[in-house]
mmCIF file of C-alpha atoms and ligand atoms in Angstrom:
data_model
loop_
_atom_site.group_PDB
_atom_site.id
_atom_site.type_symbol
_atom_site.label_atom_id
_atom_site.label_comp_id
_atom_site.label_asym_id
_atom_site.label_seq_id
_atom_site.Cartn_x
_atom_site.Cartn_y
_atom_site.Cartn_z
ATOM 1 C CA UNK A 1 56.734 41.635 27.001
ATOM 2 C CA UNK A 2 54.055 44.091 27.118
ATOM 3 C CA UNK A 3 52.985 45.132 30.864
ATOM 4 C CA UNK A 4 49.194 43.987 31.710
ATOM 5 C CA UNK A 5 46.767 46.835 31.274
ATOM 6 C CA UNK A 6 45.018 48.207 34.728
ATOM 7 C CA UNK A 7 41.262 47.754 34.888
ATOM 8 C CA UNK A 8 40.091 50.615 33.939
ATOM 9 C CA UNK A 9 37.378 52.310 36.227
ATOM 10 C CA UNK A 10 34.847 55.211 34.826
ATOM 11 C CA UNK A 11 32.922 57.526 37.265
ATOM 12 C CA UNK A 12 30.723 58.989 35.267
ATOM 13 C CA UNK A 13 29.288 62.678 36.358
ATOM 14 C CA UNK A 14 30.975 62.447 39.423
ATOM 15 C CA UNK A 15 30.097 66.019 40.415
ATOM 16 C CA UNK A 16 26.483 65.484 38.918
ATOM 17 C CA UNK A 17 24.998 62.358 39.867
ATOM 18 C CA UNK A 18 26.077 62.057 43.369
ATOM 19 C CA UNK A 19 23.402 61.827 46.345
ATOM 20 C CA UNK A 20 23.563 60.169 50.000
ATOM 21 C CA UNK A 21 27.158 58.604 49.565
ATOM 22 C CA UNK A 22 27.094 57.119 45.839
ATOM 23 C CA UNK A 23 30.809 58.257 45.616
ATOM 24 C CA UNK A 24 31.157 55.780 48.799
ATOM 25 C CA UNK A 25 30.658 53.354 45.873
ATOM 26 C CA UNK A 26 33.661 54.189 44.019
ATOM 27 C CA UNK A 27 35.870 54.743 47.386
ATOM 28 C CA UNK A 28 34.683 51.004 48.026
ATOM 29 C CA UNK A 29 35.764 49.532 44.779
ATOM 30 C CA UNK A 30 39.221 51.381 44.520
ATOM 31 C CA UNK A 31 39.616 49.744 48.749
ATOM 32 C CA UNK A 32 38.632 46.363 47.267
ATOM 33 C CA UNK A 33 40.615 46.496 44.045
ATOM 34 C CA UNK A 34 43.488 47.421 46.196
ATOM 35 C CA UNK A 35 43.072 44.519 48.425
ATOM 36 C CA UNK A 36 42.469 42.016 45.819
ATOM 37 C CA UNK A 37 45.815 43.554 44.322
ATOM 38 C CA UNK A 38 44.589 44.196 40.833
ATOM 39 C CA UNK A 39 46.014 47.060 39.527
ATOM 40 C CA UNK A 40 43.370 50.074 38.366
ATOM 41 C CA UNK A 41 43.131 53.250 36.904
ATOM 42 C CA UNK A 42 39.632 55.391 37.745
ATOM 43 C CA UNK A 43 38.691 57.995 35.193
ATOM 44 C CA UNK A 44 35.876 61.022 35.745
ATOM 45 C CA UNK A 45 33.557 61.852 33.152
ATOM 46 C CA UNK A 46 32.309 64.948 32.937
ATOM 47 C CA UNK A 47 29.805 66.397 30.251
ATOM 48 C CA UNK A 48 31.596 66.765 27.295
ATOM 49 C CA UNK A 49 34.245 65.197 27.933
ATOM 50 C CA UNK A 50 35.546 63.285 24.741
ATOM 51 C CA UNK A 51 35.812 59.585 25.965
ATOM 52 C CA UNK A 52 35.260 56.341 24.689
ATOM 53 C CA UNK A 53 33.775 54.910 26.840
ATOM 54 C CA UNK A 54 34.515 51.289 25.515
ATOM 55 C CA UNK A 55 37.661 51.442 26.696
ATOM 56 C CA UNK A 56 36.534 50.839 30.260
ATOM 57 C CA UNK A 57 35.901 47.495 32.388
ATOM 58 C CA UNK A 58 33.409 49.068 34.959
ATOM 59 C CA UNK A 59 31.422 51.795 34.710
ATOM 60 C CA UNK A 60 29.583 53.563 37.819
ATOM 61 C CA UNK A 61 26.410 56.305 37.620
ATOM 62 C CA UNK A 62 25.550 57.353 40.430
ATOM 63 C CA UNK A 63 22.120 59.059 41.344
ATOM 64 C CA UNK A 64 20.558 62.475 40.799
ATOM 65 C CA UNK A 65 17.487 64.920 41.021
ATOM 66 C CA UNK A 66 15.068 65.755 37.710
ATOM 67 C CA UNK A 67 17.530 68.636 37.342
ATOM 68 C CA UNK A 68 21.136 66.906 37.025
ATOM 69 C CA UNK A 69 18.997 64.285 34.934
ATOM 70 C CA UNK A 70 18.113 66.347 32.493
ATOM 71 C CA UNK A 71 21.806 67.911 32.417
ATOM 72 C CA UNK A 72 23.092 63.803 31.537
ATOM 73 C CA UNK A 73 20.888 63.345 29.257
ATOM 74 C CA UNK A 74 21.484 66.646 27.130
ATOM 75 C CA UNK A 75 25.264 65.153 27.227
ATOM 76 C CA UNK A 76 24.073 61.756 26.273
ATOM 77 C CA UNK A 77 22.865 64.014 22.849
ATOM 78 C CA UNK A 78 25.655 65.653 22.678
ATOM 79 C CA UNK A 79 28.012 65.366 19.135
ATOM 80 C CA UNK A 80 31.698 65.839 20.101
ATOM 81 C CA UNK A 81 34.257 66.927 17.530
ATOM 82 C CA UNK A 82 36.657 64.219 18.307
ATOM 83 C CA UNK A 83 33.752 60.811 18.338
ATOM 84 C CA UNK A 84 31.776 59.653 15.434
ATOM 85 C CA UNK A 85 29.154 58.572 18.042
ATOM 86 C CA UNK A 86 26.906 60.288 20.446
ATOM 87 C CA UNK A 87 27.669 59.567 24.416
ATOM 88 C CA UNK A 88 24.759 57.652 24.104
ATOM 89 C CA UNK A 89 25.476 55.493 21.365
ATOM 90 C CA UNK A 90 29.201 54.795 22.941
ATOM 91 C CA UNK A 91 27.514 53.400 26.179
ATOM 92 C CA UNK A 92 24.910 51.472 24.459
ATOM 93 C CA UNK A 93 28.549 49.659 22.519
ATOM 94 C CA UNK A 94 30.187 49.757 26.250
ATOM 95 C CA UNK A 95 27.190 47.763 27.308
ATOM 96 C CA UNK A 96 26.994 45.649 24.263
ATOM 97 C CA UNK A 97 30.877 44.607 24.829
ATOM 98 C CA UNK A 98 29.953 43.708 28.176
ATOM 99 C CA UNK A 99 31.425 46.739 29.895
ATOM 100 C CA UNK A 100 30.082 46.320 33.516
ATOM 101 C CA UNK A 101 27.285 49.041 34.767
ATOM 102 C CA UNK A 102 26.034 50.002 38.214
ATOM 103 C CA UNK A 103 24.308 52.604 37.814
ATOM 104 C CA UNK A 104 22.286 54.344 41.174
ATOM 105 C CA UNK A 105 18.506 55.430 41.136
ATOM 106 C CA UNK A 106 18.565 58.632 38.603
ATOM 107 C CA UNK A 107 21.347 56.818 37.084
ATOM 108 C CA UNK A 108 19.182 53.781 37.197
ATOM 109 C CA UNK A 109 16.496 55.383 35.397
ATOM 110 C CA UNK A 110 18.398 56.966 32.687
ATOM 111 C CA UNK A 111 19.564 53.124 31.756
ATOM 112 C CA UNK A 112 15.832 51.863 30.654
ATOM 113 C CA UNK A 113 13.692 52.746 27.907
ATOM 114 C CA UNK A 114 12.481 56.514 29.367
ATOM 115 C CA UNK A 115 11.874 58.533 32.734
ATOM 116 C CA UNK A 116 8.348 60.305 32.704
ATOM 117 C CA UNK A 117 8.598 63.121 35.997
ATOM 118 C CA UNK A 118 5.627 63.166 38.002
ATOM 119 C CA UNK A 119 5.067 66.712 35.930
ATOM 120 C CA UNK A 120 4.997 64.832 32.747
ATOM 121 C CA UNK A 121 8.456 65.626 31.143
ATOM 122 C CA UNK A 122 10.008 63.046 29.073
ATOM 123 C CA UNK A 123 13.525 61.903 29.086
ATOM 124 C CA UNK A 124 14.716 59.643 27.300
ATOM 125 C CA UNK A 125 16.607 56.784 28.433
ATOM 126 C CA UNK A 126 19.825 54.710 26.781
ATOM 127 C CA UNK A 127 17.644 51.389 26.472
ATOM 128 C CA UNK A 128 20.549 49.164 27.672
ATOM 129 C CA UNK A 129 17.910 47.937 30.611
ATOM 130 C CA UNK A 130 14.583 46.748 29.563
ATOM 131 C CA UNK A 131 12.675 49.491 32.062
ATOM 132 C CA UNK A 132 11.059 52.259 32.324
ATOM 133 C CA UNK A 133 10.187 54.783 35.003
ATOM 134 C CA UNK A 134 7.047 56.545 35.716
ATOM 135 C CA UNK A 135 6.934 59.301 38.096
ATOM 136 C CA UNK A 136 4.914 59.296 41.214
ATOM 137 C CA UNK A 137 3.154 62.022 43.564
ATOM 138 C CA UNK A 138 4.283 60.164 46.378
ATOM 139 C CA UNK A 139 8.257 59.445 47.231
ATOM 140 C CA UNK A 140 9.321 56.328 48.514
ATOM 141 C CA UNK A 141 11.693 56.834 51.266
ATOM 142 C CA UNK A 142 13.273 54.551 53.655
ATOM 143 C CA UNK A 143 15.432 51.691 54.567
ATOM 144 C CA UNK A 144 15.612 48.570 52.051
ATOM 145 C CA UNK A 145 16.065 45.055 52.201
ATOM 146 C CA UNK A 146 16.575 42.822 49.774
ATOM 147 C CA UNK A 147 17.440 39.157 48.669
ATOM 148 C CA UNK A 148 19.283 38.648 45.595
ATOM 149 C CA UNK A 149 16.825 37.625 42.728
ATOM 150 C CA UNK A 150 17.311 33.653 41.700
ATOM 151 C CA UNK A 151 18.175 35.254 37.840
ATOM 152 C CA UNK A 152 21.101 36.521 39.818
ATOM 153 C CA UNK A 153 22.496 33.701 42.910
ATOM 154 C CA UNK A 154 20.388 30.684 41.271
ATOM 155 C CA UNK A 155 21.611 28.499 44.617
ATOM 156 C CA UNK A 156 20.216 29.605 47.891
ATOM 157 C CA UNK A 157 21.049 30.855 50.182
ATOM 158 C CA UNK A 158 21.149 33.879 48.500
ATOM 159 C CA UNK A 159 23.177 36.965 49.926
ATOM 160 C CA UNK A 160 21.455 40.403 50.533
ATOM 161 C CA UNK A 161 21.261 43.883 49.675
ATOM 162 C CA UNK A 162 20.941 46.633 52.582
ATOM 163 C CA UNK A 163 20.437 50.113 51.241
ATOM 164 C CA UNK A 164 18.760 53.551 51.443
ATOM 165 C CA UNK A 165 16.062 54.598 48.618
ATOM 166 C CA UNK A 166 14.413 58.064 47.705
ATOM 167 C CA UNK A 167 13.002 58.465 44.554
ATOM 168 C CA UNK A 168 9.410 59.684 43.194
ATOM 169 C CA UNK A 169 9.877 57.279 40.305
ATOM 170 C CA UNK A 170 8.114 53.697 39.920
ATOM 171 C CA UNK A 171 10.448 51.565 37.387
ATOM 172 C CA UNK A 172 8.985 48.692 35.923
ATOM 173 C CA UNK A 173 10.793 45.502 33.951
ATOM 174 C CA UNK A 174 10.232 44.325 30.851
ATOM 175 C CA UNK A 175 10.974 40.399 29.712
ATOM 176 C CA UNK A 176 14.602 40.849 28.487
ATOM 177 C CA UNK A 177 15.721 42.491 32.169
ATOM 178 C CA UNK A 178 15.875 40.577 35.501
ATOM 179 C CA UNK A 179 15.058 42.030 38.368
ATOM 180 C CA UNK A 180 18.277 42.340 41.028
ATOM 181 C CA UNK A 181 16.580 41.985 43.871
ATOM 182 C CA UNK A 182 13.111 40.841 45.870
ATOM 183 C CA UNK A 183 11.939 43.527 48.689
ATOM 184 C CA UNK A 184 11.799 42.233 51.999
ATOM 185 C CA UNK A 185 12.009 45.626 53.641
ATOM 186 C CA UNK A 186 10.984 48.721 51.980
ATOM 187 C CA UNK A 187 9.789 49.680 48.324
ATOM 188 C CA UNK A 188 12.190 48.863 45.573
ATOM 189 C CA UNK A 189 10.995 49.075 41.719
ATOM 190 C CA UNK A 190 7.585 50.855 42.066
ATOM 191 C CA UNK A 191 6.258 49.165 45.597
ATOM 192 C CA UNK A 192 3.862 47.171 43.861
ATOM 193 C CA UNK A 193 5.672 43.978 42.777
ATOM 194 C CA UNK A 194 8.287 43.264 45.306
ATOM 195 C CA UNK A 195 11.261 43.723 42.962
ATOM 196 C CA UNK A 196 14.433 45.837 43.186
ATOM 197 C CA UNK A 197 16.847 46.788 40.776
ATOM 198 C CA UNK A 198 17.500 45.276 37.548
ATOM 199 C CA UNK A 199 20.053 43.868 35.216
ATOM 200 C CA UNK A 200 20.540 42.749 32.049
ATOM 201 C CA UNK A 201 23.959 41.040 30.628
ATOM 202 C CA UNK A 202 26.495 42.792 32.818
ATOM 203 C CA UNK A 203 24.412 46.410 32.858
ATOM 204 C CA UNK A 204 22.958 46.711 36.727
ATOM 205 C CA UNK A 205 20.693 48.925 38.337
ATOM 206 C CA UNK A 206 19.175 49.640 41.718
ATOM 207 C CA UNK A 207 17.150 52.328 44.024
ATOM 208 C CA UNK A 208 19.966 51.794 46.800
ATOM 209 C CA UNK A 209 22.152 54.709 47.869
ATOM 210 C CA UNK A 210 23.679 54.456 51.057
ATOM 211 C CA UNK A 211 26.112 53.975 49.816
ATOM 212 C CA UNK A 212 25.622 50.453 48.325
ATOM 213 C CA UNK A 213 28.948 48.546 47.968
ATOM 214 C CA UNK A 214 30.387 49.431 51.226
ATOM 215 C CA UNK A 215 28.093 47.716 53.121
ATOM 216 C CA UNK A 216 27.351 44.689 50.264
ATOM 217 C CA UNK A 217 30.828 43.568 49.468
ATOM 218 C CA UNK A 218 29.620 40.202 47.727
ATOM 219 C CA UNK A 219 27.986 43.043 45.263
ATOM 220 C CA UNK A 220 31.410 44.527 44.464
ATOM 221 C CA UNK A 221 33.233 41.978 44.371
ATOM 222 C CA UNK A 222 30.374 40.157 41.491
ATOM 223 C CA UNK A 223 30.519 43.387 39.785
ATOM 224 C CA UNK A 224 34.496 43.544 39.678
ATOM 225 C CA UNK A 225 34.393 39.851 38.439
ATOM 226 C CA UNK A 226 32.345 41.163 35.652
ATOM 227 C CA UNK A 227 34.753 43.760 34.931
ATOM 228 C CA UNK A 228 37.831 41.445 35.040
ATOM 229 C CA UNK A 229 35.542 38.948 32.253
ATOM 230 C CA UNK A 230 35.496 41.835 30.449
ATOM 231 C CA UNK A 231 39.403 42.609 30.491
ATOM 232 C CA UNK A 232 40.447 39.424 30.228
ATOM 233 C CA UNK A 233 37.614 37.571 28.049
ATOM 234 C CA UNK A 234 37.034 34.841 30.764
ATOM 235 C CA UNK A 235 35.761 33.858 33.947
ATOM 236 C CA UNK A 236 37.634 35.041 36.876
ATOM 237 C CA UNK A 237 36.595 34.416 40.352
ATOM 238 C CA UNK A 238 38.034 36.530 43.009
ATOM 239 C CA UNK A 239 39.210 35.315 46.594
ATOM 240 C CA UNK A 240 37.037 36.353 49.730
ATOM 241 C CA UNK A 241 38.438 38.884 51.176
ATOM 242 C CA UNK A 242 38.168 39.490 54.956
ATOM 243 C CA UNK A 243 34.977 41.195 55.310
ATOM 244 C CA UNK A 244 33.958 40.940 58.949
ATOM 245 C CA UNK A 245 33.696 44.671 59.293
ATOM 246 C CA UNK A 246 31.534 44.948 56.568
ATOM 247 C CA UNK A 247 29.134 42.146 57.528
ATOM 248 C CA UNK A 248 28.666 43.904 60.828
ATOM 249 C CA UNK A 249 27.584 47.002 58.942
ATOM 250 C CA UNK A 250 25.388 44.817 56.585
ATOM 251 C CA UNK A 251 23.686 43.033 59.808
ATOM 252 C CA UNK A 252 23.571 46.438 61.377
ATOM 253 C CA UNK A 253 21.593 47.692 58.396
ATOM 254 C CA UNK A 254 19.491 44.741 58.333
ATOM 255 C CA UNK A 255 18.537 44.887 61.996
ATOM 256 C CA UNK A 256 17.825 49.092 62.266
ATOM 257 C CA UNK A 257 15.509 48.381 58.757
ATOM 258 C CA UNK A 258 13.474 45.454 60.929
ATOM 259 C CA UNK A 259 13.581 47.575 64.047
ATOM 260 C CA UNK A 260 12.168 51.085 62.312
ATOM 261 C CA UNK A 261 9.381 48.544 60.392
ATOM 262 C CA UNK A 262 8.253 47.322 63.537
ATOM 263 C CA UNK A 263 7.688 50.568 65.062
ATOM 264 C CA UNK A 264 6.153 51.759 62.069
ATOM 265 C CA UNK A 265 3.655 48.675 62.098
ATOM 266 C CA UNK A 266 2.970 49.653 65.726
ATOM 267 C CA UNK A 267 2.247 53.401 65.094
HETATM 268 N N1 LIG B 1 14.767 62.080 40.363
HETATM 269 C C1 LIG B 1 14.593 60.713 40.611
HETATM 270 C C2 LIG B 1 13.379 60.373 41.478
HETATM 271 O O1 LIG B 1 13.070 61.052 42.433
HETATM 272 C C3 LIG B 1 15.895 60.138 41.157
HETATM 273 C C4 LIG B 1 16.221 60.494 42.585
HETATM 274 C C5 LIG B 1 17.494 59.868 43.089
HETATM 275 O O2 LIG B 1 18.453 59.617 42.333
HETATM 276 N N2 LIG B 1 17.559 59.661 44.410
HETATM 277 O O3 LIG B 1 12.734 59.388 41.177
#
């Protein structure tokens, strides 16, 4: 009998797209994988490289300045000898297949429809979120917390997301993309309309470095259920793992966000 495949695990621009920890996100997902005892095998993508990126069950982007941004998305034109389809195209079928996506604020914006720079410079974006990302004169910096949107835990109560944001751009949704989150600390989206994040079919994006899954383990462990659907074609619901140490660093989060708000309020 044929041995089971490993999930298979793309990083994609590791060396590119990689601010305040983002790798932490991959580091977190090989711990978990390991723990939940499903076999893996993580693969790098670097520009140029000639990968199909169909093949994979999970897919992580993490975040970058203007300047590795516009490197990505000169690969996601690029035409490689050995694929009839542009990088672009192949993630837009990765998506399409249900391939799950995180993808981290520059890697965020690059999902949606297009990111405008606060200079005015257009890049395109692969359209697999229903977003787009106008750039501001103002960063928004800080500590974030958020609940998980009802599109996303229908039953409360509904878990959390503790994070770290800096970006310039404002991202706004569009009807056929849910937003992740709602803010309760910090600026999310734009820092107009209380959302964070987005996703859309199994394709999910955020502001929050920090890094993320480390410190939001219900997170990783609903995006690696996505990626076993994926692999397997069906439902699969993982077993909790112990997380005690990570739900101290997730209440830790939580309570240094409240306290640095409340000193702010009384400045
Ligand atoms: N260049 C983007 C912005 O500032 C993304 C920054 C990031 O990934 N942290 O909006």
């Amino acid at each position: 009998m044929a041995e089971e495949r490993p999930l298979r695990v793309a990083h994609l621009y590791p060396d590119l797209m990689n601010l305040y920890g983002d790798r932490g996100n991959v580091i977190a997902l090989r711990r978990r994988l390991e723990w939940h005892g499903i076999p893996y095998e993580l693969v790098g993508v670097a520009p140029g490289d000639a990968v199909d990126l169909r093949s994979f069950d999970l897919i992580f982007f993490g975040g970058g300045q203007d300047r590795e941004q516009r490197l990505v998305c000169q690969d996601f034109g690029c035409r490689f000898p050995a694929l009839s389809q542009t990088r672009a195209e192949n993630i837009r079928r990765a998506a399409a297949e249900g391939v799950a996506i995180l993808a981290v604020c520059g890697g965020y914006q690059l999902l949606g429809r297009y990111y405008r720079t606060a200079e005015g410079e257009m890049m395109p974006g692969l359209e697999v979120l229903d977003a787009w990302t106008e750039g501001g004169s103002e960063r928004l910096i800080g500590d974030v917390v958020a609940e998980a949107s009802p599109a996303l835990v229908p039953t409360a109560p509904r878990p959390t997301l503790v994070g770290f944001e800096n970006h310039s751009g404002r991202t706004f949704l569009g009807p056929k993309a849910a937003p992740l989150a709602r803010v309760l600390v910090g600026a999310g989206n734009n820092g107009q309309d209380g959302t964070e994040g987005a996703f859309q079919g199994s394709v999910f994006g955020t502001y929050l470095h920090g890094s993320l899954l480390p410190k939001n383990p219900w997170f990783a462990d609903l995006l690696i259920e996505r990626a076993l659907a994926h692999k397997t074609g069906s439902m699969v619901r993982l077993q909790p793992l112990d997380d005690r140490l990570e739900a101290q660093a997730h209440e830790a989060a939580i309570a240094n966000a409240m306290r640095k708000r409340g000193r702010a309020a009384r400045a």
